[in-house]
Coordinates of C-alpha atoms in Angstrom, one line a residue:
M1 CA 0.0 0.0 0.0
L2 CA 1.6 3.2 -1.0
R3 CA 0.5 6.4 -0.2
P4 CA 0.4 8.9 -3.0
L5 CA 1.7 12.2 -2.5
A6 CA 1.6 15.1 -5.2
N7 CA 4.9 16.3 -4.7
A8 CA 22.3 15.6 -1.5
A9 CA 22.5 12.2 0.0
L10 CA 21.7 12.4 3.6
T11 CA 24.5 11.7 6.0
L12 CA 22.8 9.3 8.3
A13 CA 25.2 8.9 11.1
G14 CA 23.7 8.0 14.2
I15 CA 22.4 10.8 16.4
L16 CA 24.1 10.9 19.6
A17 CA 21.6 10.7 22.5
L18 CA 23.8 9.6 25.2
A19 CA 27.4 10.5 26.3
G20 CA 29.7 8.2 28.3
C21 CA 31.1 9.4 31.4
S22 CA 34.0 7.5 33.1
D23 CA 32.7 6.1 35.9
S24 CA 29.4 7.8 36.3
G25 CA 27.3 6.0 33.8
A26 CA 25.6 7.8 31.1
A27 CA 24.6 11.4 31.0
T28 CA 21.8 12.7 28.7
V29 CA 23.0 15.4 26.1
H30 CA 20.4 18.2 25.7
F31 CA 20.4 19.7 22.3
P32 CA 18.8 23.0 21.6
T33 CA 15.4 22.4 21.0
W34 CA 12.0 24.3 21.0
H35 CA 8.5 24.0 19.8
N36 CA 5.8 26.6 18.6
D37 CA 2.1 25.5 18.9
E38 CA 0.7 29.0 18.1
I39 CA 0.7 28.0 14.5
D40 CA -0.9 25.5 12.2
A41 CA 2.1 24.8 9.7
V42 CA 0.6 23.3 6.5
S43 CA 3.5 23.8 4.1
R44 CA 7.0 22.9 4.1
M45 CA 9.4 24.8 6.2
S46 CA 12.7 26.6 5.3
A47 CA 15.2 28.5 7.1
A48 CA 17.9 31.3 6.4
G49 CA 19.8 34.0 8.4
G50 CA 18.2 32.8 11.6
V51 CA 14.7 32.6 10.6
V52 CA 12.2 29.9 9.8
T53 CA 9.2 30.5 7.6
T54 CA 6.3 28.4 6.6
T55 CA 2.6 29.0 5.6
S56 CA 0.0 28.5 8.5
M57 CA -3.6 28.0 8.3
K58 CA -5.7 29.8 10.6
P59 CA -8.9 28.6 12.3
D60 CA -11.0 30.1 9.8
G61 CA -9.3 28.3 6.6
S62 CA -7.4 31.5 5.6
L63 CA -3.7 31.3 5.2
E64 CA -0.8 33.4 6.9
T65 CA 2.9 33.8 6.2
V66 CA 4.9 33.3 9.3
A67 CA 8.3 34.0 10.6
V68 CA 9.7 32.1 13.6
D69 CA 12.9 32.9 15.2
L70 CA 15.4 29.7 14.6
A71 CA 17.3 30.0 17.8
H72 CA 14.4 30.0 20.1
G73 CA 11.0 29.3 18.2
N74 CA 9.2 32.7 19.0
K75 CA 7.0 34.2 16.2
L76 CA 8.4 37.2 14.9
W77 CA 5.5 38.2 12.3
A78 CA 2.7 37.1 10.4
Q79 CA 0.9 38.4 7.2
P80 CA -1.8 37.3 5.4
A81 CA -1.2 34.6 2.3
T82 CA -2.9 33.0 -0.4
M83 CA -2.4 30.9 -3.4
A84 CA -3.2 32.1 -7.0
G85 CA -3.5 29.1 -9.4
R86 CA -1.6 26.7 -7.7
L87 CA -2.6 23.1 -8.2
P88 CA -4.0 21.2 -5.4
G89 CA -1.7 18.3 -6.2
M90 CA 1.6 20.3 -5.5
G91 CA 0.4 21.0 -1.7
V92 CA 0.4 24.3 -0.1
S93 CA 2.9 26.6 -1.4
A94 CA 5.7 27.8 1.2
P95 CA 7.5 31.1 1.3
A96 CA 10.8 31.3 0.0
I97 CA 13.7 32.8 2.1
V98 CA 17.0 34.0 1.0
E99 CA 20.1 34.8 3.1
T100 CA 21.1 38.3 1.8
A101 CA 24.0 38.8 4.4
P102 CA 25.2 37.2 7.4
G103 CA 22.5 37.2 9.8
Q104 CA 19.8 38.8 7.6
A105 CA 17.4 37.2 5.0
V106 CA 14.2 38.2 2.9
V107 CA 11.0 36.2 2.7
V108 CA 9.0 36.2 -0.3
A109 CA 5.5 35.0 -0.5
V110 CA 2.0 35.4 -2.1
D111 CA -0.4 38.0 -0.4
P112 CA -4.1 38.0 -1.1
V113 CA -3.9 41.5 -2.4
K114 CA -5.6 42.1 -6.0
K115 CA -5.0 44.9 -8.2
G116 CA -7.1 45.4 -11.5
R117 CA -6.4 42.2 -13.7
W118 CA -4.0 40.9 -11.2
N119 CA -5.2 38.3 -8.5
A120 CA -2.6 38.5 -6.0
T121 CA 0.6 40.0 -5.2
V122 CA 4.3 38.6 -4.6
V123 CA 5.7 40.4 -1.6
A124 CA 9.2 40.6 -0.3
R125 CA 9.8 41.4 3.4
D126 CA 12.6 41.6 5.9
A127 CA 12.9 38.1 7.5
R128 CA 13.1 39.5 11.0
T129 CA 11.0 42.5 11.3
G130 CA 8.5 41.8 8.3
A131 CA 9.0 45.1 7.0
Q132 CA 8.2 45.1 3.4
K133 CA 10.9 45.4 0.6
W134 CA 9.1 45.4 -2.6
A135 CA 5.8 44.0 -4.1
R136 CA 5.1 42.5 -7.7
P137 CA 1.5 41.8 -8.9
V138 CA 0.8 38.5 -10.4
H139 CA -2.1 36.9 -12.2
S140 CA -1.3 33.3 -11.2
T141 CA 1.7 31.4 -10.0
F142 CA 3.0 28.1 -8.4
G143 CA 4.8 30.3 -5.6
P144 CA 8.3 31.7 -5.3
Q145 CA 11.3 29.5 -4.6
R146 CA 14.9 30.4 -3.9
C147 CA 17.5 29.8 -6.4
G148 CA 21.0 30.4 -5.2
P149 CA 21.0 33.9 -3.9
Y150 CA 17.9 35.0 -5.9
I151 CA 14.1 34.3 -6.2
C152 CA 12.9 32.2 -9.0
L153 CA 9.2 33.3 -9.6
P154 CA 6.9 31.3 -12.1
E155 CA 4.1 34.1 -13.3
H156 CA 1.1 34.0 -15.3
T157 CA 1.1 30.2 -15.0
A158 CA -2.5 29.9 -16.1
L159 CA -2.0 32.2 -19.2
S160 CA -0.3 31.6 -22.6
T161 CA 2.3 34.2 -21.6
A162 CA 3.6 32.0 -18.4
R163 CA 7.2 32.6 -17.7
V164 CA 9.7 32.2 -14.9
V165 CA 11.4 35.4 -13.8
V166 CA 14.6 35.6 -11.8
L167 CA 14.6 38.5 -9.3
D168 CA 16.9 40.2 -6.9
P169 CA 15.6 39.3 -3.4
V170 CA 16.4 42.9 -1.9
S171 CA 15.3 45.1 -4.8
G172 CA 12.9 43.0 -6.6
K173 CA 14.8 43.9 -9.9
Q174 CA 14.1 41.3 -12.6
M175 CA 17.7 39.7 -13.5
W176 CA 16.4 37.6 -16.6
K177 CA 13.3 35.7 -17.6
L178 CA 12.2 32.5 -19.4
P179 CA 9.2 31.7 -21.1
G180 CA 6.8 28.8 -20.2
I181 CA 6.6 27.1 -16.7
A182 CA 9.6 25.6 -14.6
E183 CA 10.3 24.6 -11.2
V184 CA 13.8 24.8 -9.3
E185 CA 15.0 21.2 -8.5
W186 CA 18.4 22.4 -7.2
S187 CA 20.6 25.5 -7.3
D188 CA 23.9 26.7 -5.7
P189 CA 25.4 30.3 -5.9
D190 CA 26.2 30.0 -9.7
R191 CA 23.9 27.5 -11.5
V192 CA 20.1 26.5 -11.1
L193 CA 18.5 23.1 -12.3
L194 CA 14.9 23.7 -13.7
L195 CA 12.1 21.3 -14.3
R196 CA 10.6 22.7 -17.7
L197 CA 7.1 21.6 -17.5
A198 CA 6.2 21.2 -21.3
A199 CA 4.9 18.7 -23.5
N200 CA 8.5 17.2 -23.6
P201 CA 9.6 17.8 -20.1
M202 CA 13.4 18.3 -19.5
I203 CA 15.8 19.2 -16.9
E204 CA 17.9 22.4 -17.9
S205 CA 20.9 24.1 -16.1
Y206 CA 21.2 28.0 -16.2
E207 CA 24.0 30.2 -15.3
L208 CA 22.3 32.1 -12.5
K209 CA 23.9 35.5 -13.1
T210 CA 23.2 36.0 -16.9
G211 CA 20.5 33.4 -17.5
K212 CA 22.8 31.5 -20.0
L213 CA 21.5 28.0 -20.9
Q214 CA 24.2 25.6 -19.9
W215 CA 22.7 22.1 -20.9
Q216 CA 19.3 20.5 -21.2
Q217 CA 18.2 16.6 -21.0
P218 CA 14.7 15.6 -21.8
I219 CA 13.3 13.2 -19.3
E220 CA 12.3 10.7 -22.0
Q221 CA 15.9 10.2 -22.7
A222 CA 16.3 8.7 -19.2
L223 CA 12.9 6.9 -18.8
G224 CA 11.4 6.7 -22.6
P225 CA 8.6 8.3 -24.4
G226 CA 5.1 8.7 -22.7
I227 CA 6.0 11.2 -19.8
D228 CA 3.2 12.9 -18.5
M229 CA 4.1 15.0 -15.0
S230 CA 0.4 14.7 -14.1
G231 CA 1.2 12.0 -11.5
G232 CA 3.6 14.1 -9.6
W233 CA 7.5 14.3 -9.1
A234 CA 10.3 14.6 -6.6
F235 CA 14.0 15.4 -7.1
G236 CA 17.0 15.1 -4.6
A237 CA 20.6 15.5 -5.1
T238 CA 23.9 13.7 -3.9
S239 CA 27.2 15.8 -4.1
D240 CA 27.5 15.7 -7.9
N241 CA 24.0 14.4 -9.2
L242 CA 20.5 15.1 -9.4
I243 CA 18.1 12.2 -9.0
G244 CA 14.7 12.4 -10.4
Y245 CA 11.3 10.4 -9.8
V246 CA 8.5 10.7 -12.0
A247 CA 5.2 9.1 -10.9
P248 CA 2.9 7.2 -13.0
Y249 CA -0.3 9.0 -14.4
T250 CA -3.3 7.1 -15.6
N251 CA -5.1 8.6 -18.6
P252 CA -9.0 8.9 -17.7
R253 CA -9.7 8.5 -21.3
T254 CA -7.3 5.8 -22.6
K255 CA -6.9 4.1 -19.0
K256 CA -3.2 3.6 -19.6
A257 CA -0.3 4.3 -17.2
S258 CA 2.2 7.1 -18.4
T259 CA 6.0 6.3 -18.3
F260 CA 7.3 6.4 -14.9
G261 CA 10.4 5.6 -12.8
L262 CA 13.8 7.0 -11.3
F263 CA 17.0 8.5 -12.8
S264 CA 19.8 10.2 -12.0
I265 CA 21.9 13.1 -14.0
K266 CA 25.2 14.7 -13.6
I267 CA 24.7 18.4 -12.3
G268 CA 27.6 19.5 -14.5
D269 CA 26.9 18.5 -17.7
G270 CA 23.4 16.8 -17.8
T271 CA 24.8 13.3 -18.7
I272 CA 22.3 10.4 -17.5
N273 CA 24.2 8.3 -15.0
W274 CA 21.7 5.6 -14.4
M275 CA 17.9 5.0 -15.0
R276 CA 15.3 2.8 -13.3
P277 CA 12.2 2.8 -15.4
S278 CA 8.9 1.2 -14.0
V279 CA 9.5 1.7 -10.5
V280 CA 7.3 3.6 -8.2
R281 CA 8.8 5.6 -5.0
V282 CA 7.3 4.3 -1.8
Y283 CA 5.9 6.5 1.1
P284 CA 7.0 7.6 3.8
S285 CA 10.8 7.5 2.7
G286 CA 13.8 9.9 2.2
S287 CA 14.4 12.3 -0.5
P288 CA 15.2 10.5 -3.7
G289 CA 18.7 11.6 -3.3
Y290 CA 19.3 9.1 -0.3
A291 CA 19.1 5.4 -0.9
P292 CA 15.7 5.4 -2.7
V293 CA 13.4 2.4 -1.7
V294 CA 11.2 1.6 -4.8
R295 CA 8.8 -1.1 -6.0
P296 CA 8.7 -2.2 -9.6
V297 CA 5.6 -2.5 -11.4
D298 CA 4.8 -4.6 -14.5
R299 CA 2.9 -3.7 -17.6
Q300 CA -0.3 -5.1 -16.0
G301 CA 0.1 -3.0 -13.0
T302 CA 1.2 -5.7 -10.5
Y303 CA 3.5 -4.7 -7.9
G304 CA 6.6 -6.3 -7.1
G305 CA 8.8 -6.5 -4.2
F306 CA 10.9 -3.9 -2.7
A307 CA 14.2 -2.8 -3.6
R308 CA 16.8 -0.3 -1.8
L309 CA 18.9 1.5 -4.5
D310 CA 22.2 3.1 -4.1
A311 CA 21.7 6.8 -5.2
E312 CA 25.1 7.1 -6.5
S313 CA 25.1 4.1 -8.8
G314 CA 21.5 3.2 -9.1
R315 CA 22.2 -0.3 -8.2
V316 CA 20.2 -2.5 -5.9
I317 CA 21.9 -2.8 -2.6
G318 CA 18.9 -4.9 -1.0
Q319 CA 15.7 -6.4 -2.0
I320 CA 12.7 -8.0 -0.6
P321 CA 10.9 -10.4 -3.0
A322 CA 7.2 -10.0 -3.7
S323 CA 6.6 -13.3 -2.0
E324 CA 7.5 -12.1 1.5
V325 CA 5.4 -9.0 1.3
P326 CA 2.5 -9.3 3.6
G327 CA -1.0 -9.6 2.0
S328 CA -2.9 -6.4 2.8
G329 CA -3.5 -3.8 5.5
W330 CA -0.1 -2.4 5.9
W331 CA 1.8 0.8 6.1
L332 CA 5.4 1.0 5.7
A333 CA 7.6 2.4 8.7
F334 CA 11.4 2.9 8.6
P335 CA 13.8 3.1 11.6
D336 CA 16.1 6.1 11.9
R337 CA 18.9 4.7 9.5
M338 CA 16.5 3.2 7.1
E339 CA 18.5 -0.2 7.4
K340 CA 15.3 -2.1 8.0
L341 CA 11.6 -2.0 6.3
G342 CA 8.7 -2.6 8.4
F343 CA 5.3 -3.3 7.5
L344 CA 3.2 -1.9 10.1
K345 CA -0.4 -3.2 10.9
H346 CA -2.4 -0.9 13.2
D347 CA -2.9 -2.8 16.7
A348 CA -1.7 -5.9 15.3
K349 CA 1.7 -7.6 14.9
G350 CA 3.6 -6.4 11.7
A351 CA 6.5 -7.8 9.9
A352 CA 10.4 -6.5 9.4
F353 CA 13.1 -7.1 6.9
D354 CA 16.9 -6.2 6.7
L355 CA 16.9 -3.9 3.6
T356 CA 20.5 -4.8 3.2
T357 CA 20.1 -8.5 3.2
G358 CA 16.4 -8.7 2.3
E359 CA 16.3 -11.3 5.2
P360 CA 13.3 -11.4 7.7
V361 CA 14.0 -10.1 11.4
P362 CA 12.2 -10.8 14.6
V363 CA 9.7 -8.2 14.9
E364 CA 9.8 -8.2 18.5
D365 CA 11.6 -4.8 19.7
Q366 CA 11.4 -3.4 16.1
R367 CA 10.3 0.1 16.0
G368 CA 9.5 2.0 12.7
W369 CA 8.4 5.5 11.7
S370 CA 5.2 6.0 9.7
F371 CA 2.3 8.4 8.9
C372 CA 0.4 9.8 11.9
V373 CA -2.6 9.4 10.0
T374 CA -3.5 7.1 7.3
D375 CA -6.6 8.7 5.9
P376 CA -6.0 12.6 5.9
K377 CA -8.6 14.9 5.4
P378 CA -8.1 17.6 2.7
L379 CA -7.7 21.2 4.2
P380 CA -10.7 23.1 4.9
L381 CA -8.9 26.2 3.0
R382 CA -11.2 29.4 2.4
G383 CA -11.4 30.6 -1.2
Q384 CA -9.2 27.6 -2.5
A385 CA -9.7 24.6 -4.9
P386 CA -10.6 21.7 -2.7
G387 CA -8.0 18.9 -2.3
F388 CA -5.0 20.5 -0.7
Y389 CA -3.5 18.4 2.2
S390 CA -0.9 19.6 4.6
I391 CA 2.5 18.0 4.8
A392 CA 2.4 14.7 6.3
A393 CA 3.6 14.2 10.0
A394 CA 5.3 11.2 11.2
C395 CA 5.0 9.0 14.2
E396 CA 7.0 6.1 16.0
Y397 CA 5.2 2.7 16.5
D398 CA 6.0 -0.5 17.9
L399 CA 5.8 -3.0 15.1
A400 CA 5.2 -6.0 17.2
T401 CA 2.0 -4.6 18.4
G402 CA 1.1 -2.0 16.0
K403 CA 0.8 0.4 18.5
R404 CA 1.9 4.1 18.3
L405 CA 4.7 4.8 21.1
A406 CA 4.0 7.9 23.1
S407 CA 7.5 9.1 22.6
T408 CA 8.7 12.4 22.3
T409 CA 11.8 11.4 20.1
T410 CA 12.7 13.4 17.1
P411 CA 11.9 11.9 13.7
P412 CA 14.5 10.5 11.7
P413 CA 16.9 12.7 9.5
W414 CA 15.6 10.9 6.5
F415 CA 12.1 12.5 7.2
T416 CA 13.1 15.6 8.5
G417 CA 16.1 16.6 6.7
S418 CA 18.5 19.3 8.2
Q419 CA 19.4 22.9 7.8
G420 CA 22.4 24.2 9.2
G421 CA 22.5 21.6 12.1
W422 CA 18.7 22.4 12.6
R423 CA 16.0 19.9 12.1
L424 CA 12.6 21.2 11.6
W425 CA 9.3 19.3 11.4
R426 CA 5.5 19.8 12.4
D427 CA 3.2 17.5 14.3
E428 CA 0.1 16.1 13.5
K429 CA -1.9 19.2 15.1
G430 CA 0.5 21.5 13.0
A431 CA 3.2 22.7 15.8
V432 CA 6.5 23.2 14.6
H433 CA 9.1 21.6 16.6
A434 CA 13.1 22.0 16.1
V435 CA 16.2 20.7 17.4
N436 CA 19.8 21.6 16.6
D437 CA 21.8 18.2 16.7
G438 CA 24.5 19.1 14.4
T439 CA 23.1 16.7 11.6
A440 CA 24.5 17.6 8.3
T441 CA 22.6 19.8 5.8
A442 CA 20.3 17.5 3.7
P443 CA 16.8 17.4 2.4
G444 CA 14.1 15.5 4.0
M445 CA 11.2 13.6 2.5
Y446 CA 9.6 16.7 1.3
G447 CA 12.8 18.3 -0.1

């Protein structure tokens, strides 16, 4: 059973929870931590310049952009937010945040301010004070994204004049633009990799300062013809490569599934490293850039077993045959390091396998992280198309009993990711939690 979702290798060193002392036993190490239950975070979170930003839902179903102090978790400011033309399958858009100087950053979000034929306004604010820096009216947009030191903004996405503009975060000055619709999948101070959403979708690399095209790679070169991005996608990166996943989409008219699978390309020149067509990514799981776990699907739509891939090479480094997969009624659960795969059966005994050897392991004393809610309800957003969901929360379970553990343990790095040593996550009520345990910067399940 896979949970459908719309849309740098993780350094999964064990997180030190106890430190040995010579003759006095073990002493608990207390990492800086906080939680903020004043907000109901429904989007991804991101941090820069000592500030965390997210999109929160208010009790009346309206949205707001929220900024929180990274060190202590207190709310710095909030402003009304909206979505104008974003598709439900993409999830609630998150604000973009860009560090502009040491300890300084700018938050860019979509405000519900209409002006004539423009349906909303993209507004940039000082991350710490909320003071407005610039504003730009927009007809429709998927939302702003950070691209290196700049902001990449898809504009007028519902019109034939759709384009992406690259903006200076401090002044709002347009640096360069690109016709069509695109999404940022990776960037550094000099380069941005964009997914061009077109009839023939492709990954393109641009020089950030000039907008010069460096290379382009059609996705069908990796997975074959018949690509349709309507099923969703996800990307993650290792040090040198971008790993992409395209989910299947069944055409309601033909009843045929589109081409799908996992592939890797070199960030430097777009060369295809490896490809794994006709596999689906499983959920929950880490970024595609960290040890992807997939299931093959044959032409009849029958699922095979589970395989763990090496993100660098695409090779299978562990698999569980289809004959070992329990019948039904389970959800996947992974421990902190994803070295085992658990089949969680709520309030019943599950099963567990070693993901390296593929061998079953005794389920007693096995714990795993899975979704807190397996039948989420759409968000009751005011003035938005139905079908938006908040990002999921993860809970820890005892696989031997199928019962949820009443623990306050931090979810694993493969789920939360890490930004500058800080790990951020939301619980099932939307409250934001954080811990600074020094985990290496890397994307989590949601990027």
